[in-house]
PDB file of C-alpha atoms in Angstrom:
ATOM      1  CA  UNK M  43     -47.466 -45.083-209.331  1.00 59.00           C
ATOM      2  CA  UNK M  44     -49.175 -45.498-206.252  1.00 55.00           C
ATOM      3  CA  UNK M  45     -48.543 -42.209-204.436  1.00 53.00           C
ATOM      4  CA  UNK M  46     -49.410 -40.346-208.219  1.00 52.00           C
ATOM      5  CA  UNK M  47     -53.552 -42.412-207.585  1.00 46.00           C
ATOM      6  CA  UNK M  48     -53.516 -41.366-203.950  1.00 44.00           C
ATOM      7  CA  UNK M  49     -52.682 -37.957-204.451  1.00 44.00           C
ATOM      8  CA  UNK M  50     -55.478 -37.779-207.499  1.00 46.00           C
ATOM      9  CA  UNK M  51     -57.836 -39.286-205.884  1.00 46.00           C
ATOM     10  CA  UNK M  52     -57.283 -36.592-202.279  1.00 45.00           C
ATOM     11  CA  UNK M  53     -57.288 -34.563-205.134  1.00 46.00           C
ATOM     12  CA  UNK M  54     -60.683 -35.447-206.653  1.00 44.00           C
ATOM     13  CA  UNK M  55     -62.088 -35.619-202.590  1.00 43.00           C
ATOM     14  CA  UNK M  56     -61.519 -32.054-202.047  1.00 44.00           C
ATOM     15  CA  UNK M  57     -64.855 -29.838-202.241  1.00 45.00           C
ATOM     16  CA  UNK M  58     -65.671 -28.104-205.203  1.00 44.00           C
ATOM     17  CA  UNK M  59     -66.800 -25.079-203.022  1.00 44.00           C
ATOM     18  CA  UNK M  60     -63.683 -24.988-200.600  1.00 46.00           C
ATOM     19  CA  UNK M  61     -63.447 -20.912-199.816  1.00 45.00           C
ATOM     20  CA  UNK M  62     -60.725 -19.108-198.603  1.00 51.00           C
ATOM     21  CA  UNK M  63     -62.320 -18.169-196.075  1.00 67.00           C
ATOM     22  CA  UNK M  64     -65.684 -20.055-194.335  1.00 84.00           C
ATOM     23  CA  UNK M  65     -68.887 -18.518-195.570  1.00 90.00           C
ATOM     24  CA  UNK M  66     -71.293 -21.558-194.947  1.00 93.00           C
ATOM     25  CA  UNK M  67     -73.908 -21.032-191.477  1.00 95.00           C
ATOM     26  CA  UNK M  68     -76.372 -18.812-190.614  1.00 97.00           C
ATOM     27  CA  UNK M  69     -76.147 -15.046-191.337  1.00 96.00           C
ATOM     28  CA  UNK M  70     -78.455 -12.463-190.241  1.00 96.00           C
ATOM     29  CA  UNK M  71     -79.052  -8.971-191.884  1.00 96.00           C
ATOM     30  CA  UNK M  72     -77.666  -6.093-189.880  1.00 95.00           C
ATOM     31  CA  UNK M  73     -80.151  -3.674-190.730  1.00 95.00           C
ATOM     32  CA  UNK M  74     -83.275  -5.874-191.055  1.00 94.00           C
ATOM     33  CA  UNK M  75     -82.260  -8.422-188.159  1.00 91.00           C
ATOM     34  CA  UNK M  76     -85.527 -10.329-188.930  1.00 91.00           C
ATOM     35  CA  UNK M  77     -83.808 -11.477-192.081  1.00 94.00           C
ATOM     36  CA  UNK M  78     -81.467 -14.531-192.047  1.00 96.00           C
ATOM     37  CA  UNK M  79     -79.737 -15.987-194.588  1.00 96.00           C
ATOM     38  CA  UNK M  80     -78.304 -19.649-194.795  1.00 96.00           C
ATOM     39  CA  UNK M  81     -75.045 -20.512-196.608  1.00 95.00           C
ATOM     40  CA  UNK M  82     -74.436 -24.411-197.029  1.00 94.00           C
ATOM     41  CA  UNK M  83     -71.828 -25.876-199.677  1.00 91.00           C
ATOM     42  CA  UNK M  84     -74.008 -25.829-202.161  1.00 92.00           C
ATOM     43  CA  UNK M  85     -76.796 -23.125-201.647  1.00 94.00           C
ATOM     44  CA  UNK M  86     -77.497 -19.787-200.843  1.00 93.00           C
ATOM     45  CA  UNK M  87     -80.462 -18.593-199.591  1.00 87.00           C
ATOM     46  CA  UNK M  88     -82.106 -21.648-201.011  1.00 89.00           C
ATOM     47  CA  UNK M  89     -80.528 -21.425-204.713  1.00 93.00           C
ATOM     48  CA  UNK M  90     -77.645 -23.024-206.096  1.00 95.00           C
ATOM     49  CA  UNK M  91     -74.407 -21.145-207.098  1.00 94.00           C
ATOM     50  CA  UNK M  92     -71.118 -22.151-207.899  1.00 92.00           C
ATOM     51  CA  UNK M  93     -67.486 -20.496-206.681  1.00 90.00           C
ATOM     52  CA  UNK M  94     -65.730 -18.794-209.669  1.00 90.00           C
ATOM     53  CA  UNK M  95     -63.037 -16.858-208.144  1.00 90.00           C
ATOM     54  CA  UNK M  96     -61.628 -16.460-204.163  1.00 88.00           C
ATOM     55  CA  UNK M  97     -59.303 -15.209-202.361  1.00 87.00           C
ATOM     56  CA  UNK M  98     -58.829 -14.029-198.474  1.00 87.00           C
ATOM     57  CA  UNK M  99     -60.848 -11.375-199.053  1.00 90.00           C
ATOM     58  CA  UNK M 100     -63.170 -12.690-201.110  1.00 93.00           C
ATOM     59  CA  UNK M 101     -65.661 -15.055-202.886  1.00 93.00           C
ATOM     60  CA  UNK M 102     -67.066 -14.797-206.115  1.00 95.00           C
ATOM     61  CA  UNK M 103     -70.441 -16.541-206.889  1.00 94.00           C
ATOM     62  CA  UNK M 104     -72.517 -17.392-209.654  1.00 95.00           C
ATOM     63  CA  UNK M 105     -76.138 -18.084-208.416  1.00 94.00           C
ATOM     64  CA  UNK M 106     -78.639 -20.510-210.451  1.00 91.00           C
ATOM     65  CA  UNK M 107     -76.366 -20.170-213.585  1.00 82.00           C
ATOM     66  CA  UNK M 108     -76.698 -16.371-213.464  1.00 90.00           C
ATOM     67  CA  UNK M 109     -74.212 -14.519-216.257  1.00 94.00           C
ATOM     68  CA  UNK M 110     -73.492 -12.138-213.222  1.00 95.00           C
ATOM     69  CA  UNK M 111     -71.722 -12.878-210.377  1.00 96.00           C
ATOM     70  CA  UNK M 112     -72.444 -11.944-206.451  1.00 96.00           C
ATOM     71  CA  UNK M 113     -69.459 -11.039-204.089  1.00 96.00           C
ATOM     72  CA  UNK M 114     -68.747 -11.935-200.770  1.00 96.00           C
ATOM     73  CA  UNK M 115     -66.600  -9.947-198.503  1.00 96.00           C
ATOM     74  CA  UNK M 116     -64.893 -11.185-195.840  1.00 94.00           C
ATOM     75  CA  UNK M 117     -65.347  -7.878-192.800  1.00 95.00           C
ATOM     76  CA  UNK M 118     -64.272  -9.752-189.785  1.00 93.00           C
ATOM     77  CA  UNK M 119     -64.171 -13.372-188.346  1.00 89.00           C
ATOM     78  CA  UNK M 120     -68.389 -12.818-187.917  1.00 93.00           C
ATOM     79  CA  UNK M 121     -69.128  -9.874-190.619  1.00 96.00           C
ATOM     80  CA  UNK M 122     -69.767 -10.053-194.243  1.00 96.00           C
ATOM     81  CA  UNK M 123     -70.921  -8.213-196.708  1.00 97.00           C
ATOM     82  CA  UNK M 124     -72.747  -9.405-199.732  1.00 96.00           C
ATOM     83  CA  UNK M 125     -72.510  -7.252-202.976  1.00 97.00           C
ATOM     84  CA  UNK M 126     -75.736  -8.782-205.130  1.00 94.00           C
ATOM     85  CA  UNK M 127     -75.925  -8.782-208.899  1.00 91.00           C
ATOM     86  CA  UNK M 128     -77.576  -5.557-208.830  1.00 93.00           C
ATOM     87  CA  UNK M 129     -74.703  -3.841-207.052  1.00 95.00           C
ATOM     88  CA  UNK M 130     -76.674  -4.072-203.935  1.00 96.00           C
ATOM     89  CA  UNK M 131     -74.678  -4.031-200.485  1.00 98.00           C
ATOM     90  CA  UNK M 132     -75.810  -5.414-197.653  1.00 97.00           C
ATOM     91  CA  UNK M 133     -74.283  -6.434-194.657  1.00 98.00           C
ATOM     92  CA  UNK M 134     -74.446  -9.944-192.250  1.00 97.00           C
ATOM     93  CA  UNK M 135     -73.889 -11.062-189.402  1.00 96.00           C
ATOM     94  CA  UNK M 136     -72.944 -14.587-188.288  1.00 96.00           C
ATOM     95  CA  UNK M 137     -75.047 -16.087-186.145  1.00 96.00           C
ATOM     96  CA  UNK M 138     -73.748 -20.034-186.160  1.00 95.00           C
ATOM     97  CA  UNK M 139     -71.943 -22.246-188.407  1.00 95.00           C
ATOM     98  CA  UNK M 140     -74.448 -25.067-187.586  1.00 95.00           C
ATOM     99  CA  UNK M 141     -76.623 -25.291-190.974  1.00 95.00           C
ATOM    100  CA  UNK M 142     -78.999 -28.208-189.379  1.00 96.00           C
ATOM    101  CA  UNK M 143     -80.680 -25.866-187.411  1.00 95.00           C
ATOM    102  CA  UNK M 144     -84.176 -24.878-188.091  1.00 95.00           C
ATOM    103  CA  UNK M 145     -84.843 -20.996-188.752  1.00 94.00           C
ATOM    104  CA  UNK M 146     -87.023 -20.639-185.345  1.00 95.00           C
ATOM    105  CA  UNK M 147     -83.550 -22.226-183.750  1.00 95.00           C
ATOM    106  CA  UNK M 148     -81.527 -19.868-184.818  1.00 94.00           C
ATOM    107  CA  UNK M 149     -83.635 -16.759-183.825  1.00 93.00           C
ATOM    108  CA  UNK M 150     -83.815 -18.618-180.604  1.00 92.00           C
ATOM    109  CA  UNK M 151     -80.230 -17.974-180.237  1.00 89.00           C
ATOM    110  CA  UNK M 152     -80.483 -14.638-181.474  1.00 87.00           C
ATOM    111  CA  UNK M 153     -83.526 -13.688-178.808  1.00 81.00           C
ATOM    112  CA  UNK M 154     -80.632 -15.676-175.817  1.00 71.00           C
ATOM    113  CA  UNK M 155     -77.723 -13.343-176.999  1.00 68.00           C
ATOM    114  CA  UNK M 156     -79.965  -9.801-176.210  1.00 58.00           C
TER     115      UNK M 156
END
């Protein structure tokens, strides 16, 4: 009875956005690389979504209680491309995984890596 409550309660402990593959840091916009976007567990861009579907490939999001979802797709270790409820593609970039940096940090990196 003992191992059945430990294993429900590692259970209950795991994240309710766990992804198949790692989508939270700091992204910026290949063709607008003035334009970063920051993925936590729980936001994107600033709204909430939740995870509906993922696999390896990819992660299917509902933002703010939207009826339609968003797509992410994995391109590489550091690419990804975000299909928007509008059908809009548009491809990122990963800049860092470290979400407590500030905006002006992270195009601080971005101006040390050119």
């Amino acid at each position: 009875m003992k191992k059945i409550f430990v294993l429900l309660a590692f259970c209950v402990m795991i994240p309710f956005n766990a992804f198949a593959f790692d989508i939270c840091g700091w992204w910026q916009l290949e063709e607008k690389p003035s334009i970063f976007m920051k993925i936590t567990k729980e936001k994107i861009y600033g709204f909430h979504y939740k995870t509906s579907k993922e696999t390896e490939e990819r992660v299917e999001i509902f933002v703010d209680n939207s009826d339609i979802p968003c797509y992410l797709d994995k391109k590489s270790d550091d690419r990804m491309l975000l299909v928007n409820a509008l059908g809009e593609e548009k491809l990122y970039r990963l800049i860092t995984r470290d979400t407590s940096l500030s905006q002006k940090e992270v195009q601080n990196l971005c101006d040390m890596r050119e």
